[in-house]
Amino acid sequence: NGETVPLASQAASDILTDGDPMWCPAGVTPGSASCTASYATFALLLGDPIFSSGGPAKSGVIWIRDNYAGADSSAILIDGSSLSVMKDYSLTLKGGWTGVGAGVNTSTPSVFDDRLWILNWNADVTLSDIEISSASGGAALTVQTSKKITLTRVHVWSNTGGGGANLNNTSGAGDVVVTDSEFDGNTGGS
């Protein structure tokens, strides 16, 4: 917020682990040295230097705070066409993150008010504890991969102009698993 904070202080530690979204290698606790910095939006996260060469050559998790609520001003697009290295590794979007270690509060999902699209992926895609509502201009949630799609506690509701969810496992090489999720009141899809 433009304030100077001593680097060795508790406030600096809180700032480093409180932001979102943040990408970490799979199995690594958020805030660790191998994670990206915390960003205010997905656009800023995907602009991180770690993604400039097409993404990291490893599976990873994007941690999203439980108080995340439409910080992006447009649709979120995670496209394997521009992340040519990363698209071959599993990607998880984990909402409901408490900001403390790897803690997730399943009763407070991360809320998106625009479209979330993951396209041209060649590995497993997992989403959990995410809510999408009030999006328009295409399916609110699109996941396109040649491998497994897993949704847990994902709620897609009251979206217009393109419908709710488009889960596209193009090659049939993996399952589509949907658990404790709802798709309700979406209009305009085919």
Short mmCIF file of C-alpha atoms in Angstrom, two decimals:
data_model
loop_
_atom_site.label_atom_id
_atom_site.label_comp_id
_atom_site.label_asym_id
_atom_site.label_seq_id
_atom_site.Cartn_x
_atom_site.Cartn_y
_atom_site.Cartn_z
CA ASN A 1 0.00 0.00 0.00
CA GLY A 2 2.98 2.30 -0.53
CA GLU A 3 4.21 2.06 3.06
CA THR A 4 7.80 1.14 3.90
CA VAL A 5 8.07 -1.99 6.05
CA PRO A 6 11.30 -3.33 7.60
CA LEU A 7 12.18 -6.57 5.77
CA ALA A 8 12.84 -8.53 8.99
CA SER A 9 9.50 -7.56 10.55
CA GLN A 10 6.36 -9.68 11.05
CA ALA A 11 4.50 -7.23 8.80
CA ALA A 12 6.89 -8.04 5.93
CA SER A 13 6.37 -11.75 6.50
CA ASP A 14 2.58 -11.29 6.45
CA ILE A 15 2.80 -9.31 3.20
CA LEU A 16 4.89 -12.00 1.53
CA THR A 17 2.48 -14.81 2.36
CA ASP A 18 -0.82 -12.90 2.29
CA GLY A 19 -1.08 -12.04 -1.38
CA ASP A 20 -2.56 -13.99 -4.19
CA PRO A 21 -2.51 -15.46 -6.65
CA MET A 22 0.83 -17.16 -6.13
CA TRP A 23 2.30 -20.07 -8.13
CA CYS A 24 4.36 -22.73 -6.32
CA PRO A 25 5.82 -26.02 -7.51
CA ALA A 26 3.57 -28.95 -6.55
CA GLY A 27 4.19 -30.01 -2.94
CA VAL A 28 5.82 -26.70 -1.95
CA THR A 29 4.30 -24.54 0.81
CA PRO A 30 3.14 -21.09 -0.37
CA GLY A 31 5.63 -18.37 0.48
CA SER A 32 8.64 -20.65 -0.05
CA ALA A 33 11.60 -19.37 -2.04
CA SER A 34 10.69 -21.46 -5.10
CA CYS A 35 7.25 -19.81 -5.36
CA THR A 36 6.51 -16.67 -7.34
CA ALA A 37 5.78 -13.44 -5.58
CA SER A 38 2.17 -12.71 -4.63
CA TYR A 39 0.21 -10.71 -7.18
CA ALA A 40 -3.01 -8.73 -7.11
CA THR A 41 -4.30 -10.29 -10.35
CA PHE A 42 -3.80 -13.32 -12.57
CA ALA A 43 -2.58 -11.06 -15.39
CA LEU A 44 0.26 -9.87 -13.16
CA LEU A 45 1.02 -13.43 -12.01
CA LEU A 46 1.27 -14.68 -15.60
CA GLY A 47 3.60 -11.75 -16.32
CA ASP A 48 6.05 -12.99 -13.65
CA PRO A 49 9.54 -13.70 -15.06
CA ILE A 50 9.11 -17.42 -14.26
CA PHE A 51 6.50 -17.60 -17.05
CA SER A 52 8.40 -15.50 -19.63
CA SER A 53 10.05 -18.53 -21.24
CA GLY A 54 6.78 -20.44 -21.50
CA GLY A 55 6.47 -21.36 -17.84
CA PRO A 56 8.30 -23.54 -15.37
CA ALA A 57 9.16 -27.10 -16.38
CA LYS A 58 7.29 -28.68 -13.47
CA SER A 59 3.82 -29.26 -12.09
CA GLY A 60 2.47 -26.46 -9.95
CA VAL A 61 -0.30 -24.97 -7.86
CA ILE A 62 -1.77 -21.49 -8.12
CA TRP A 63 -2.89 -20.54 -4.61
CA ILE A 64 -5.83 -18.12 -4.44
CA ARG A 65 -6.86 -16.41 -1.20
CA ASP A 66 -10.26 -17.09 0.29
CA ASN A 67 -10.97 -13.33 0.18
CA TYR A 68 -10.19 -13.09 -3.55
CA ALA A 69 -13.18 -11.45 -5.18
CA GLY A 70 -12.95 -10.38 -8.79
CA ALA A 71 -9.59 -8.61 -8.64
CA ASP A 72 -9.12 -9.16 -12.38
CA SER A 73 -10.80 -6.63 -14.67
CA SER A 74 -11.28 -9.13 -17.50
CA ALA A 75 -11.45 -12.85 -18.16
CA ILE A 76 -8.60 -14.97 -16.84
CA LEU A 77 -6.90 -16.89 -19.62
CA ILE A 78 -4.23 -19.48 -18.87
CA ASP A 79 -3.25 -20.59 -22.36
CA GLY A 80 -0.89 -23.45 -23.11
CA SER A 81 -0.20 -21.85 -26.52
CA SER A 82 1.80 -19.12 -24.80
CA LEU A 83 2.97 -21.29 -21.88
CA SER A 84 4.56 -23.86 -24.15
CA VAL A 85 6.75 -25.45 -21.46
CA MET A 86 4.24 -25.35 -18.60
CA LYS A 87 1.35 -26.86 -20.59
CA ASP A 88 2.93 -30.31 -20.35
CA TYR A 89 2.80 -30.33 -16.53
CA SER A 90 -0.13 -30.69 -14.15
CA LEU A 91 -1.79 -27.45 -13.07
CA THR A 92 -3.88 -26.97 -9.94
CA LEU A 93 -5.86 -23.85 -9.00
CA LYS A 94 -6.53 -24.03 -5.28
CA GLY A 95 -9.04 -21.50 -4.00
CA GLY A 96 -10.05 -20.88 -0.41
CA TRP A 97 -6.42 -20.47 0.66
CA THR A 98 -6.21 -18.98 4.16
CA GLY A 99 -2.84 -17.35 3.50
CA VAL A 100 -1.20 -19.46 6.20
CA GLY A 101 0.97 -22.30 4.93
CA ALA A 102 -1.06 -24.65 2.75
CA GLY A 103 -4.28 -24.07 4.72
CA VAL A 104 -7.57 -24.04 2.82
CA ASN A 105 -10.96 -23.05 4.22
CA THR A 106 -13.44 -25.06 2.17
CA SER A 107 -16.37 -22.92 3.33
CA THR A 108 -14.91 -19.71 1.82
CA PRO A 109 -14.15 -20.29 -1.88
CA SER A 110 -12.30 -17.80 -4.03
CA VAL A 111 -14.85 -15.82 -6.06
CA PHE A 112 -14.47 -14.84 -9.72
CA ASP A 113 -16.88 -12.49 -11.48
CA ASP A 114 -15.52 -13.04 -14.97
CA ARG A 115 -14.59 -16.03 -17.10
CA LEU A 116 -11.83 -18.48 -16.13
CA TRP A 117 -10.39 -20.35 -19.10
CA ILE A 118 -7.57 -22.88 -19.18
CA LEU A 119 -6.89 -23.77 -22.82
CA ASN A 120 -4.50 -25.90 -24.88
CA TRP A 121 -3.22 -27.91 -21.91
CA ASN A 122 -1.49 -31.31 -22.23
CA ALA A 123 -1.59 -32.41 -18.59
CA ASP A 124 -4.01 -32.86 -15.69
CA VAL A 125 -5.96 -29.78 -14.58
CA THR A 126 -7.46 -29.59 -11.07
CA LEU A 127 -9.64 -26.83 -9.61
CA SER A 128 -10.95 -26.65 -6.07
CA ASP A 129 -12.83 -24.21 -3.86
CA ILE A 130 -13.67 -21.76 -6.65
CA GLU A 131 -16.91 -19.90 -7.40
CA ILE A 132 -17.71 -18.15 -10.67
CA SER A 133 -20.78 -15.94 -11.01
CA SER A 134 -22.00 -12.98 -13.10
CA ALA A 135 -19.66 -13.73 -16.03
CA SER A 136 -20.78 -13.10 -19.61
CA GLY A 137 -19.38 -13.47 -23.11
CA GLY A 138 -18.65 -17.19 -23.22
CA ALA A 139 -18.68 -20.17 -20.90
CA ALA A 140 -17.89 -19.00 -17.37
CA LEU A 141 -15.47 -21.91 -16.88
CA THR A 142 -13.61 -23.60 -19.71
CA VAL A 143 -10.99 -26.29 -19.23
CA GLN A 144 -9.46 -27.81 -22.35
CA THR A 145 -6.83 -30.49 -21.85
CA SER A 146 -5.85 -33.85 -23.27
CA LYS A 147 -5.66 -35.37 -19.78
CA LYS A 148 -7.72 -35.57 -16.58
CA ILE A 149 -9.96 -32.75 -15.34
CA THR A 150 -10.87 -32.68 -11.63
CA LEU A 151 -13.28 -30.20 -10.05
CA THR A 152 -13.91 -30.21 -6.29
CA ARG A 153 -16.22 -27.70 -4.61
CA VAL A 154 -16.49 -25.60 -7.78
CA HIS A 155 -19.68 -23.54 -8.10
CA VAL A 156 -20.58 -21.95 -11.43
CA TRP A 157 -23.86 -20.04 -11.24
CA SER A 158 -25.84 -17.12 -12.70
CA ASN A 159 -23.59 -16.62 -15.71
CA THR A 160 -24.99 -15.31 -19.01
CA GLY A 161 -24.09 -15.17 -22.68
CA GLY A 162 -22.20 -18.44 -22.91
CA GLY A 163 -23.36 -20.79 -20.22
CA GLY A 164 -21.76 -22.39 -17.22
CA ALA A 165 -18.91 -24.82 -17.81
CA ASN A 166 -17.19 -26.34 -20.82
CA LEU A 167 -14.99 -29.25 -19.70
CA ASN A 168 -13.23 -30.57 -22.78
CA ASN A 169 -11.09 -33.67 -22.50
CA THR A 170 -10.25 -33.71 -26.20
CA SER A 171 -8.37 -36.99 -26.48
CA GLY A 172 -10.24 -38.98 -23.87
CA ALA A 173 -6.91 -39.90 -22.26
CA GLY A 174 -8.17 -38.97 -18.82
CA ASP A 175 -11.32 -38.81 -16.77
CA VAL A 176 -13.48 -35.83 -15.89
CA VAL A 177 -14.20 -36.01 -12.15
CA VAL A 178 -16.65 -33.56 -10.56
CA THR A 179 -17.18 -33.73 -6.78
CA ASP A 180 -19.33 -31.54 -4.50
CA SER A 181 -19.81 -28.97 -7.26
CA GLU A 182 -22.82 -27.04 -8.62
CA PHE A 183 -23.70 -25.60 -12.03
CA ASP A 184 -26.93 -23.62 -11.73
CA GLY A 185 -28.81 -20.75 -13.36
CA ASN A 186 -26.39 -20.30 -16.27
CA THR A 187 -27.91 -19.08 -19.55
CA GLY A 188 -26.91 -18.54 -23.15
CA GLY A 189 -24.86 -21.68 -23.70
CA SER A 190 -25.30 -24.29 -26.35
#
